[in-house]
Amino acid sequence: MKQTQLPTSQVDSLAPDSSMISTDSSLVMPNPTGYSISEIFQYLWDLLQVQLFTLQDSPVTFLKLVVFILLIVGFSLFAAFVKRLLNNRILPGFIHDSGLCYTLARMTQYVIVVIGIFISFQFLGINLTGLAVIFGFLSVGIGFGLQNVTSNFISGLIVLFERPISVGDRVSVNNIEGDVEEINIRSTKVKTLDNISIIVPNSEFVSKDVINFSHGDPTYRLSIDVGVSYSSDLDKVLKALSEVAEESDNVLRTPKYEVQLRSFGDSSWNMKLFVWVPDVKKRYAVQNELNQAIVRKFASYNIEIPFPQRDLHVRSSVDLPVKGKPKSDSD
């Protein structure tokens, strides 16, 4: 069996003011020509032991680099698995707030990933405190070029901890209404009512006005406007609208509904029906149901919903000839 000679000369230790990463100028790759199967495995093992470079006086070999990558990937996959397990099975048994469950599961995922990064670098022989200077210089350059990414990252942490929005909330951002589906470090995924996914930067939820219809309480006060003819019986109109609210199964009994005459329009009394619905996400369906019920109820009570009316006054400064009247000489 041919013996493979690994390089014996190593790079001298780094001086305090030298670069933290140095290469091995005497790097010699083993030659696998003419190897048997057993010698091929020996060759691969020797290849994994080849020193690539020195980092903080620690030799970095192929083997260490491969294990480092496997550790990073393994911890990332394990963190994603733990997040799904906590969010879908474990936490819902103790916490009924789905948004809080998602936040705890997501933060657990980030903690596992950070721990995995520390373990991976320690295995590689790198002291992270020694890299603080390099990271400090890099952060200056990154700060100028990736300000938006940094802003969204910090905003993502604020959203997760402060929870102005949670997964499942109905929100309106930039006049776009939808449900929050996923909160990530950089952005949040909102699915609109038309089943379109919109990726919203997290900074939008921190620096701009955001309407959260579900924040803390999913109930919603729905208002329905309807006009009735001036010739209608007001008491009958009030009774009809009250019956519409009472007969609906999707209207809360507490708080109680209200029927108000809000203003006098050009051709109608402008009535308004206020009802409370248990879930803001269903308000459009409830509004459609109540509108149809109002039309049917008004028809049964002979209450007229008038068309818009306008009075047209025609005025002319030209004298028009009258039939049968002779024209004068001045005409």
mmCIF file of C-alpha atoms in Angstrom:
data_model
loop_
_atom_site.group_PDB
_atom_site.id
_atom_site.type_symbol
_atom_site.label_atom_id
_atom_site.label_comp_id
_atom_site.label_asym_id
_atom_site.label_seq_id
_atom_site.Cartn_x
_atom_site.Cartn_y
_atom_site.Cartn_z
ATOM 1 C CA MET A 1 0.000 0.000 0.000
ATOM 2 C CA LYS A 2 1.365 3.365 -0.945
ATOM 3 C CA GLN A 3 1.733 5.766 1.898
ATOM 4 C CA THR A 4 0.592 9.320 1.380
ATOM 5 C CA GLN A 5 2.743 11.979 2.866
ATOM 6 C CA LEU A 6 0.788 14.922 4.296
ATOM 7 C CA PRO A 7 2.413 18.350 4.436
ATOM 8 C CA THR A 8 4.459 18.798 7.561
ATOM 9 C CA SER A 9 5.264 22.462 7.308
ATOM 10 C CA GLN A 10 2.554 24.657 8.722
ATOM 11 C CA VAL A 11 1.966 28.355 8.589
ATOM 12 C CA ASP A 12 3.520 30.239 11.460
ATOM 13 C CA SER A 13 1.253 31.610 14.158
ATOM 14 C CA LEU A 14 -0.338 34.914 13.282
ATOM 15 C CA ALA A 15 1.035 38.076 14.732
ATOM 16 C CA PRO A 16 -1.467 40.308 16.562
ATOM 17 C CA ASP A 17 -1.581 42.791 13.698
ATOM 18 C CA SER A 18 -1.636 40.234 10.859
ATOM 19 C CA SER A 19 -4.568 38.866 8.900
ATOM 20 C CA MET A 20 -6.717 36.367 10.810
ATOM 21 C CA ILE A 21 -6.876 33.943 7.857
ATOM 22 C CA SER A 22 -3.762 32.564 6.141
ATOM 23 C CA THR A 23 -3.302 29.878 3.477
ATOM 24 C CA ASP A 24 -0.884 26.935 3.455
ATOM 25 C CA SER A 25 1.630 27.532 0.662
ATOM 26 C CA SER A 26 2.926 23.929 0.895
ATOM 27 C CA LEU A 27 -0.475 22.299 0.257
ATOM 28 C CA VAL A 28 0.111 18.873 -1.416
ATOM 29 C CA MET A 29 -2.824 16.832 -2.678
ATOM 30 C CA PRO A 30 -2.516 12.992 -2.510
ATOM 31 C CA ASN A 31 -2.339 11.204 -5.868
ATOM 32 C CA PRO A 32 -4.967 8.394 -6.156
ATOM 33 C CA THR A 33 -3.524 6.850 -9.351
ATOM 34 C CA GLY A 34 -3.338 3.046 -9.171
ATOM 35 C CA TYR A 35 -5.075 2.756 -5.808
ATOM 36 C CA SER A 36 -7.103 -0.319 -4.818
ATOM 37 C CA ILE A 37 -10.564 0.005 -3.233
ATOM 38 C CA SER A 38 -9.138 -0.027 0.276
ATOM 39 C CA GLU A 39 -6.496 2.469 -0.748
ATOM 40 C CA ILE A 40 -9.186 4.713 -2.260
ATOM 41 C CA PHE A 41 -10.888 4.929 1.141
ATOM 42 C CA GLN A 42 -7.517 5.658 2.669
ATOM 43 C CA TYR A 43 -7.006 8.320 0.014
ATOM 44 C CA LEU A 44 -10.382 9.904 0.812
ATOM 45 C CA TRP A 45 -9.556 9.900 4.489
ATOM 46 C CA ASP A 46 -6.190 11.479 3.766
ATOM 47 C CA LEU A 47 -7.941 14.045 1.581
ATOM 48 C CA LEU A 48 -10.284 14.954 4.420
ATOM 49 C CA GLN A 49 -7.270 15.509 6.661
ATOM 50 C CA VAL A 50 -5.644 17.973 4.252
ATOM 51 C CA GLN A 51 -5.274 21.369 5.843
ATOM 52 C CA LEU A 52 -6.911 24.104 3.788
ATOM 53 C CA PHE A 53 -6.052 27.178 5.801
ATOM 54 C CA THR A 54 -5.437 28.393 9.308
ATOM 55 C CA LEU A 55 -8.026 30.421 11.132
ATOM 56 C CA GLN A 56 -7.119 31.947 14.483
ATOM 57 C CA ASP A 57 -4.159 29.545 14.790
ATOM 58 C CA SER A 58 -6.561 26.620 14.264
ATOM 59 C CA PRO A 59 -5.968 24.381 11.214
ATOM 60 C CA VAL A 60 -9.083 23.934 9.078
ATOM 61 C CA THR A 61 -9.293 20.661 7.148
ATOM 62 C CA PHE A 62 -11.758 19.249 4.643
ATOM 63 C CA LEU A 63 -13.250 17.089 7.387
ATOM 64 C CA LYS A 64 -13.825 19.989 9.745
ATOM 65 C CA LEU A 65 -15.337 22.060 6.960
ATOM 66 C CA VAL A 66 -17.741 19.275 5.930
ATOM 67 C CA VAL A 67 -18.812 18.633 9.528
ATOM 68 C CA PHE A 68 -19.254 22.380 10.040
ATOM 69 C CA ILE A 69 -21.642 22.604 7.068
ATOM 70 C CA LEU A 70 -23.523 19.472 8.185
ATOM 71 C CA LEU A 71 -23.958 20.924 11.677
ATOM 72 C CA ILE A 72 -25.355 24.193 10.322
ATOM 73 C CA VAL A 73 -27.789 22.396 8.004
ATOM 74 C CA GLY A 74 -28.731 19.857 10.693
ATOM 75 C CA PHE A 75 -29.494 22.480 13.327
ATOM 76 C CA SER A 76 -31.532 24.495 10.786
ATOM 77 C CA LEU A 77 -33.656 21.476 9.860
ATOM 78 C CA PHE A 78 -34.052 20.480 13.511
ATOM 79 C CA ALA A 79 -35.116 24.031 14.425
ATOM 80 C CA ALA A 80 -37.761 24.047 11.664
ATOM 81 C CA PHE A 81 -39.054 20.655 12.869
ATOM 82 C CA VAL A 82 -39.284 21.855 16.491
ATOM 83 C CA LYS A 83 -41.112 24.998 15.355
ATOM 84 C CA ARG A 84 -43.771 22.980 13.481
ATOM 85 C CA LEU A 85 -44.119 20.544 16.389
ATOM 86 C CA LEU A 86 -44.612 23.314 18.932
ATOM 87 C CA ASN A 87 -46.924 25.389 16.766
ATOM 88 C CA ASN A 88 -49.159 22.558 15.545
ATOM 89 C CA ARG A 89 -49.254 20.060 18.420
ATOM 90 C CA ILE A 90 -47.700 21.020 21.749
ATOM 91 C CA LEU A 91 -48.484 24.707 22.374
ATOM 92 C CA PRO A 92 -52.155 24.660 21.211
ATOM 93 C CA GLY A 93 -52.873 22.243 24.069
ATOM 94 C CA PHE A 94 -51.809 24.894 26.619
ATOM 95 C CA ILE A 95 -52.286 28.244 24.847
ATOM 96 C CA HIS A 96 -55.470 29.132 22.953
ATOM 97 C CA ASP A 97 -54.006 32.245 21.315
ATOM 98 C CA SER A 98 -52.722 31.056 17.930
ATOM 99 C CA GLY A 99 -50.645 34.212 17.479
ATOM 100 C CA LEU A 100 -48.819 33.665 20.773
ATOM 101 C CA CYS A 101 -48.211 30.015 19.863
ATOM 102 C CA TYR A 102 -46.629 31.087 16.583
ATOM 103 C CA THR A 103 -44.423 33.683 18.306
ATOM 104 C CA LEU A 104 -43.126 31.207 20.907
ATOM 105 C CA ALA A 105 -42.500 28.546 18.263
ATOM 106 C CA ARG A 106 -40.689 31.015 15.998
ATOM 107 C CA MET A 107 -38.477 32.323 18.823
ATOM 108 C CA THR A 108 -37.618 28.730 19.809
ATOM 109 C CA GLN A 109 -36.528 28.115 16.223
ATOM 110 C CA TYR A 110 -34.244 31.162 16.273
ATOM 111 C CA VAL A 111 -32.698 30.131 19.608
ATOM 112 C CA ILE A 112 -31.897 26.632 18.302
ATOM 113 C CA VAL A 113 -30.329 28.082 15.143
ATOM 114 C CA VAL A 114 -28.141 30.483 17.169
ATOM 115 C CA ILE A 115 -27.021 27.658 19.474
ATOM 116 C CA GLY A 116 -26.222 25.540 16.410
ATOM 117 C CA ILE A 117 -24.102 28.332 14.928
ATOM 118 C CA PHE A 118 -22.085 28.658 18.150
ATOM 119 C CA ILE A 119 -21.541 24.897 18.369
ATOM 120 C CA SER A 120 -20.541 24.696 14.692
ATOM 121 C CA PHE A 121 -17.953 27.460 15.008
ATOM 122 C CA GLN A 122 -16.581 25.982 18.211
ATOM 123 C CA PHE A 123 -16.160 22.624 16.464
ATOM 124 C CA LEU A 124 -14.301 24.388 13.668
ATOM 125 C CA GLY A 125 -11.964 25.747 16.335
ATOM 126 C CA ILE A 126 -13.020 29.348 15.947
ATOM 127 C CA ASN A 127 -13.502 31.545 18.984
ATOM 128 C CA LEU A 128 -16.346 33.857 18.066
ATOM 129 C CA THR A 129 -15.063 36.595 20.347
ATOM 130 C CA GLY A 130 -11.896 36.671 18.244
ATOM 131 C CA LEU A 131 -13.959 37.399 15.145
ATOM 132 C CA ALA A 132 -15.603 40.417 16.732
ATOM 133 C CA VAL A 133 -13.140 42.791 15.063
ATOM 134 C CA ILE A 134 -13.820 41.325 11.597
ATOM 135 C CA PHE A 135 -17.574 41.412 12.141
ATOM 136 C CA GLY A 136 -17.260 44.994 13.355
ATOM 137 C CA PHE A 137 -15.553 46.111 10.151
ATOM 138 C CA LEU A 138 -17.989 44.128 8.023
ATOM 139 C CA SER A 139 -21.002 45.584 9.799
ATOM 140 C CA VAL A 140 -19.915 49.101 8.827
ATOM 141 C CA GLY A 141 -19.921 48.222 5.131
ATOM 142 C CA ILE A 142 -23.066 46.123 5.404
ATOM 143 C CA GLY A 143 -24.816 48.909 7.267
ATOM 144 C CA PHE A 144 -24.484 51.264 4.312
ATOM 145 C CA GLY A 145 -25.506 48.769 1.657
ATOM 146 C CA LEU A 146 -28.188 46.794 3.510
ATOM 147 C CA GLN A 147 -29.970 49.399 5.564
ATOM 148 C CA ASN A 148 -33.397 48.185 4.468
ATOM 149 C CA VAL A 149 -32.560 44.572 5.325
ATOM 150 C CA THR A 150 -31.296 45.612 8.753
ATOM 151 C CA SER A 151 -34.379 47.751 9.345
ATOM 152 C CA ASN A 152 -36.693 44.901 8.386
ATOM 153 C CA PHE A 153 -34.729 42.503 10.617
ATOM 154 C CA ILE A 154 -35.090 44.750 13.677
ATOM 155 C CA SER A 155 -38.740 45.387 12.807
ATOM 156 C CA GLY A 156 -39.316 41.641 12.587
ATOM 157 C CA LEU A 157 -38.027 41.199 16.134
ATOM 158 C CA ILE A 158 -40.264 44.046 17.314
ATOM 159 C CA VAL A 159 -43.287 42.479 15.622
ATOM 160 C CA LEU A 160 -42.571 39.082 17.202
ATOM 161 C CA PHE A 161 -42.034 40.436 20.736
ATOM 162 C CA GLU A 162 -44.476 43.362 20.835
ATOM 163 C CA ARG A 163 -47.071 41.524 18.714
ATOM 164 C CA PRO A 164 -48.905 44.463 17.074
ATOM 165 C CA ILE A 165 -49.948 41.788 14.587
ATOM 166 C CA SER A 166 -50.200 38.025 14.967
ATOM 167 C CA VAL A 167 -50.665 35.103 12.641
ATOM 168 C CA GLY A 168 -54.354 34.868 11.734
ATOM 169 C CA ASP A 169 -55.116 38.578 12.231
ATOM 170 C CA ARG A 170 -57.138 40.467 9.629
ATOM 171 C CA VAL A 171 -55.097 43.554 8.724
ATOM 172 C CA SER A 172 -55.097 46.350 6.190
ATOM 173 C CA VAL A 173 -51.729 47.593 4.924
ATOM 174 C CA ASN A 174 -51.460 50.205 2.158
ATOM 175 C CA ASN A 175 -55.215 49.791 1.503
ATOM 176 C CA ILE A 176 -54.713 46.034 1.042
ATOM 177 C CA GLU A 177 -56.830 43.855 3.310
ATOM 178 C CA GLY A 178 -55.882 40.296 4.140
ATOM 179 C CA ASP A 179 -54.958 37.735 6.798
ATOM 180 C CA VAL A 180 -51.484 37.402 8.284
ATOM 181 C CA GLU A 181 -50.174 33.930 7.421
ATOM 182 C CA GLU A 182 -46.507 34.000 8.362
ATOM 183 C CA ILE A 183 -44.149 36.381 10.159
ATOM 184 C CA ASN A 184 -40.496 36.012 9.196
ATOM 185 C CA ILE A 185 -37.402 37.936 10.184
ATOM 186 C CA ARG A 186 -37.403 40.154 7.077
ATOM 187 C CA SER A 187 -41.005 40.181 5.877
ATOM 188 C CA THR A 188 -44.562 39.110 6.632
ATOM 189 C CA LYS A 189 -46.814 37.164 4.280
ATOM 190 C CA VAL A 190 -50.369 38.490 3.992
ATOM 191 C CA LYS A 191 -52.986 36.626 1.973
ATOM 192 C CA THR A 192 -55.646 38.914 0.530
ATOM 193 C CA LEU A 193 -59.362 38.160 0.263
ATOM 194 C CA ASP A 194 -58.738 37.225 -3.382
ATOM 195 C CA ASN A 195 -56.274 34.495 -2.263
ATOM 196 C CA ILE A 196 -53.234 36.488 -3.400
ATOM 197 C CA SER A 197 -50.110 36.322 -1.213
ATOM 198 C CA ILE A 198 -48.415 39.669 -0.636
ATOM 199 C CA ILE A 199 -44.959 39.911 0.939
ATOM 200 C CA VAL A 200 -44.916 42.998 3.170
ATOM 201 C CA PRO A 201 -41.604 44.248 4.669
ATOM 202 C CA ASN A 202 -41.715 44.212 8.453
ATOM 203 C CA SER A 203 -40.812 47.892 8.600
ATOM 204 C CA GLU A 204 -44.265 48.673 7.170
ATOM 205 C CA PHE A 205 -45.859 47.376 10.387
ATOM 206 C CA VAL A 206 -43.601 49.477 12.609
ATOM 207 C CA SER A 207 -43.181 52.797 10.804
ATOM 208 C CA LYS A 208 -46.599 53.195 9.141
ATOM 209 C CA ASP A 209 -50.243 53.102 10.153
ATOM 210 C CA VAL A 210 -51.586 49.564 10.083
ATOM 211 C CA ILE A 211 -55.227 48.624 10.661
ATOM 212 C CA ASN A 212 -55.541 45.420 12.643
ATOM 213 C CA PHE A 213 -59.199 44.405 12.733
ATOM 214 C CA SER A 214 -58.544 41.396 14.997
ATOM 215 C CA HIS A 215 -56.137 42.883 17.547
ATOM 216 C CA GLY A 216 -57.185 41.497 20.933
ATOM 217 C CA ASP A 217 -60.860 41.115 19.982
ATOM 218 C CA PRO A 218 -62.306 39.546 16.813
ATOM 219 C CA THR A 219 -65.767 41.133 17.207
ATOM 220 C CA TYR A 220 -66.724 43.933 14.838
ATOM 221 C CA ARG A 221 -69.482 46.556 14.647
ATOM 222 C CA LEU A 222 -71.051 46.439 11.200
ATOM 223 C CA SER A 223 -73.049 49.405 9.898
ATOM 224 C CA ILE A 224 -75.589 49.155 7.084
ATOM 225 C CA ASP A 225 -76.993 52.266 5.360
ATOM 226 C CA VAL A 226 -80.436 52.255 3.778
ATOM 227 C CA GLY A 227 -82.720 55.030 2.563
ATOM 228 C CA VAL A 228 -86.537 55.007 2.870
ATOM 229 C CA SER A 229 -89.172 57.189 1.290
ATOM 230 C CA TYR A 230 -90.420 60.278 3.125
ATOM 231 C CA SER A 231 -93.934 58.879 2.841
ATOM 232 C CA SER A 232 -93.000 55.812 4.922
ATOM 233 C CA ASP A 233 -94.198 55.131 8.461
ATOM 234 C CA LEU A 234 -91.136 55.743 10.643
ATOM 235 C CA ASP A 235 -92.241 53.352 13.388
ATOM 236 C CA LYS A 236 -92.761 50.623 10.815
ATOM 237 C CA VAL A 237 -89.277 51.257 9.402
ATOM 238 C CA LEU A 238 -87.702 51.020 12.853
ATOM 239 C CA LYS A 239 -89.625 47.812 13.528
ATOM 240 C CA ALA A 240 -88.591 46.248 10.233
ATOM 241 C CA LEU A 241 -84.867 46.958 10.734
ATOM 242 C CA SER A 242 -85.034 45.684 14.316
ATOM 243 C CA GLU A 243 -86.603 42.429 13.157
ATOM 244 C CA VAL A 244 -83.857 41.986 10.567
ATOM 245 C CA ALA A 245 -81.194 42.207 13.301
ATOM 246 C CA GLU A 246 -83.095 39.958 15.723
ATOM 247 C CA GLU A 247 -83.773 37.218 13.172
ATOM 248 C CA SER A 248 -80.137 36.880 12.091
ATOM 249 C CA ASP A 249 -78.103 34.083 13.698
ATOM 250 C CA ASN A 250 -74.843 35.875 12.848
ATOM 251 C CA VAL A 251 -75.597 38.964 14.943
ATOM 252 C CA LEU A 252 -74.542 39.131 18.583
ATOM 253 C CA ARG A 253 -77.236 39.814 21.168
ATOM 254 C CA THR A 254 -74.703 41.605 23.369
ATOM 255 C CA PRO A 255 -73.793 44.348 22.594
ATOM 256 C CA LYS A 256 -77.304 45.040 21.304
ATOM 257 C CA TYR A 257 -77.988 46.295 17.798
ATOM 258 C CA GLU A 258 -79.042 49.901 17.122
ATOM 259 C CA VAL A 259 -81.320 51.504 14.520
ATOM 260 C CA GLN A 260 -80.784 55.211 13.892
ATOM 261 C CA LEU A 261 -82.166 57.880 11.597
ATOM 262 C CA ARG A 262 -78.918 59.614 10.714
ATOM 263 C CA SER A 263 -79.894 62.344 8.244
ATOM 264 C CA PHE A 264 -82.516 63.682 5.837
ATOM 265 C CA GLY A 265 -81.436 63.188 2.259
ATOM 266 C CA ASP A 266 -82.677 64.694 -0.977
ATOM 267 C CA SER A 267 -85.186 61.921 -1.577
ATOM 268 C CA SER A 268 -85.122 59.717 1.527
ATOM 269 C CA TRP A 269 -84.592 59.306 5.223
ATOM 270 C CA ASN A 270 -81.078 57.934 5.671
ATOM 271 C CA MET A 271 -81.329 55.091 8.161
ATOM 272 C CA LYS A 272 -78.406 53.173 9.654
ATOM 273 C CA LEU A 273 -78.457 49.736 11.245
ATOM 274 C CA PHE A 274 -75.582 48.896 13.630
ATOM 275 C CA VAL A 275 -74.990 45.248 14.530
ATOM 276 C CA TRP A 276 -72.141 43.364 16.190
ATOM 277 C CA VAL A 277 -70.714 40.296 14.465
ATOM 278 C CA PRO A 278 -68.580 37.707 16.329
ATOM 279 C CA ASP A 279 -65.823 37.449 13.704
ATOM 280 C CA VAL A 280 -64.561 40.398 11.693
ATOM 281 C CA LYS A 281 -63.474 38.042 8.916
ATOM 282 C CA LYS A 282 -67.126 37.211 8.217
ATOM 283 C CA ARG A 283 -68.414 40.772 8.090
ATOM 284 C CA TYR A 284 -68.856 40.864 4.320
ATOM 285 C CA ALA A 285 -70.912 37.656 4.358
ATOM 286 C CA VAL A 286 -73.051 39.004 7.221
ATOM 287 C CA GLN A 287 -73.507 42.320 5.421
ATOM 288 C CA ASN A 288 -74.729 40.532 2.311
ATOM 289 C CA GLU A 289 -77.148 38.455 4.389
ATOM 290 C CA LEU A 290 -78.582 41.514 6.181
ATOM 291 C CA ASN A 291 -78.924 43.520 2.957
ATOM 292 C CA GLN A 292 -81.010 40.762 1.394
ATOM 293 C CA ALA A 293 -83.083 40.447 4.560
ATOM 294 C CA ILE A 294 -83.793 44.202 4.530
ATOM 295 C CA VAL A 295 -85.040 44.085 0.935
ATOM 296 C CA ARG A 296 -87.410 41.202 1.748
ATOM 297 C CA LYS A 297 -88.583 42.744 5.024
ATOM 298 C CA PHE A 298 -89.290 46.144 3.420
ATOM 299 C CA ALA A 299 -91.252 44.417 0.670
ATOM 300 C CA SER A 300 -93.422 42.624 3.242
ATOM 301 C CA TYR A 301 -94.083 45.919 5.091
ATOM 302 C CA ASN A 302 -94.601 47.917 1.850
ATOM 303 C CA ILE A 303 -91.716 50.229 2.712
ATOM 304 C CA GLU A 304 -90.324 51.981 -0.322
ATOM 305 C CA ILE A 305 -86.629 52.440 -1.016
ATOM 306 C CA PRO A 306 -86.792 55.470 -3.343
ATOM 307 C CA PHE A 307 -84.762 56.229 -6.415
ATOM 308 C CA PRO A 308 -82.640 59.394 -6.277
ATOM 309 C CA GLN A 309 -84.842 62.360 -7.285
ATOM 310 C CA ARG A 310 -83.916 65.713 -8.721
ATOM 311 C CA ASP A 311 -86.104 68.724 -9.581
ATOM 312 C CA LEU A 312 -85.183 70.287 -12.940
ATOM 313 C CA HIS A 313 -85.981 73.968 -13.453
ATOM 314 C CA VAL A 314 -85.679 75.298 -17.056
ATOM 315 C CA ARG A 315 -85.330 79.023 -17.580
ATOM 316 C CA SER A 316 -84.968 80.717 -20.962
ATOM 317 C CA SER A 317 -84.391 84.381 -21.851
ATOM 318 C CA VAL A 318 -85.614 83.927 -25.446
ATOM 319 C CA ASP A 319 -89.282 84.677 -26.233
ATOM 320 C CA LEU A 320 -90.721 81.724 -28.066
ATOM 321 C CA PRO A 321 -93.508 82.298 -30.637
ATOM 322 C CA VAL A 322 -97.003 81.325 -29.556
ATOM 323 C CA LYS A 323 -99.063 79.308 -31.984
ATOM 324 C CA GLY A 324 -101.840 81.356 -33.649
ATOM 325 C CA LYS A 325 -100.415 84.708 -32.614
ATOM 326 C CA PRO A 326 -99.400 86.937 -35.571
ATOM 327 C CA LYS A 327 -95.895 88.241 -35.615
ATOM 328 C CA SER A 328 -95.363 91.919 -35.125
ATOM 329 C CA ASP A 329 -93.267 94.101 -37.426
ATOM 330 C CA SER A 330 -90.513 94.122 -34.830
ATOM 331 C CA ASP A 331 -90.316 90.339 -34.988
#
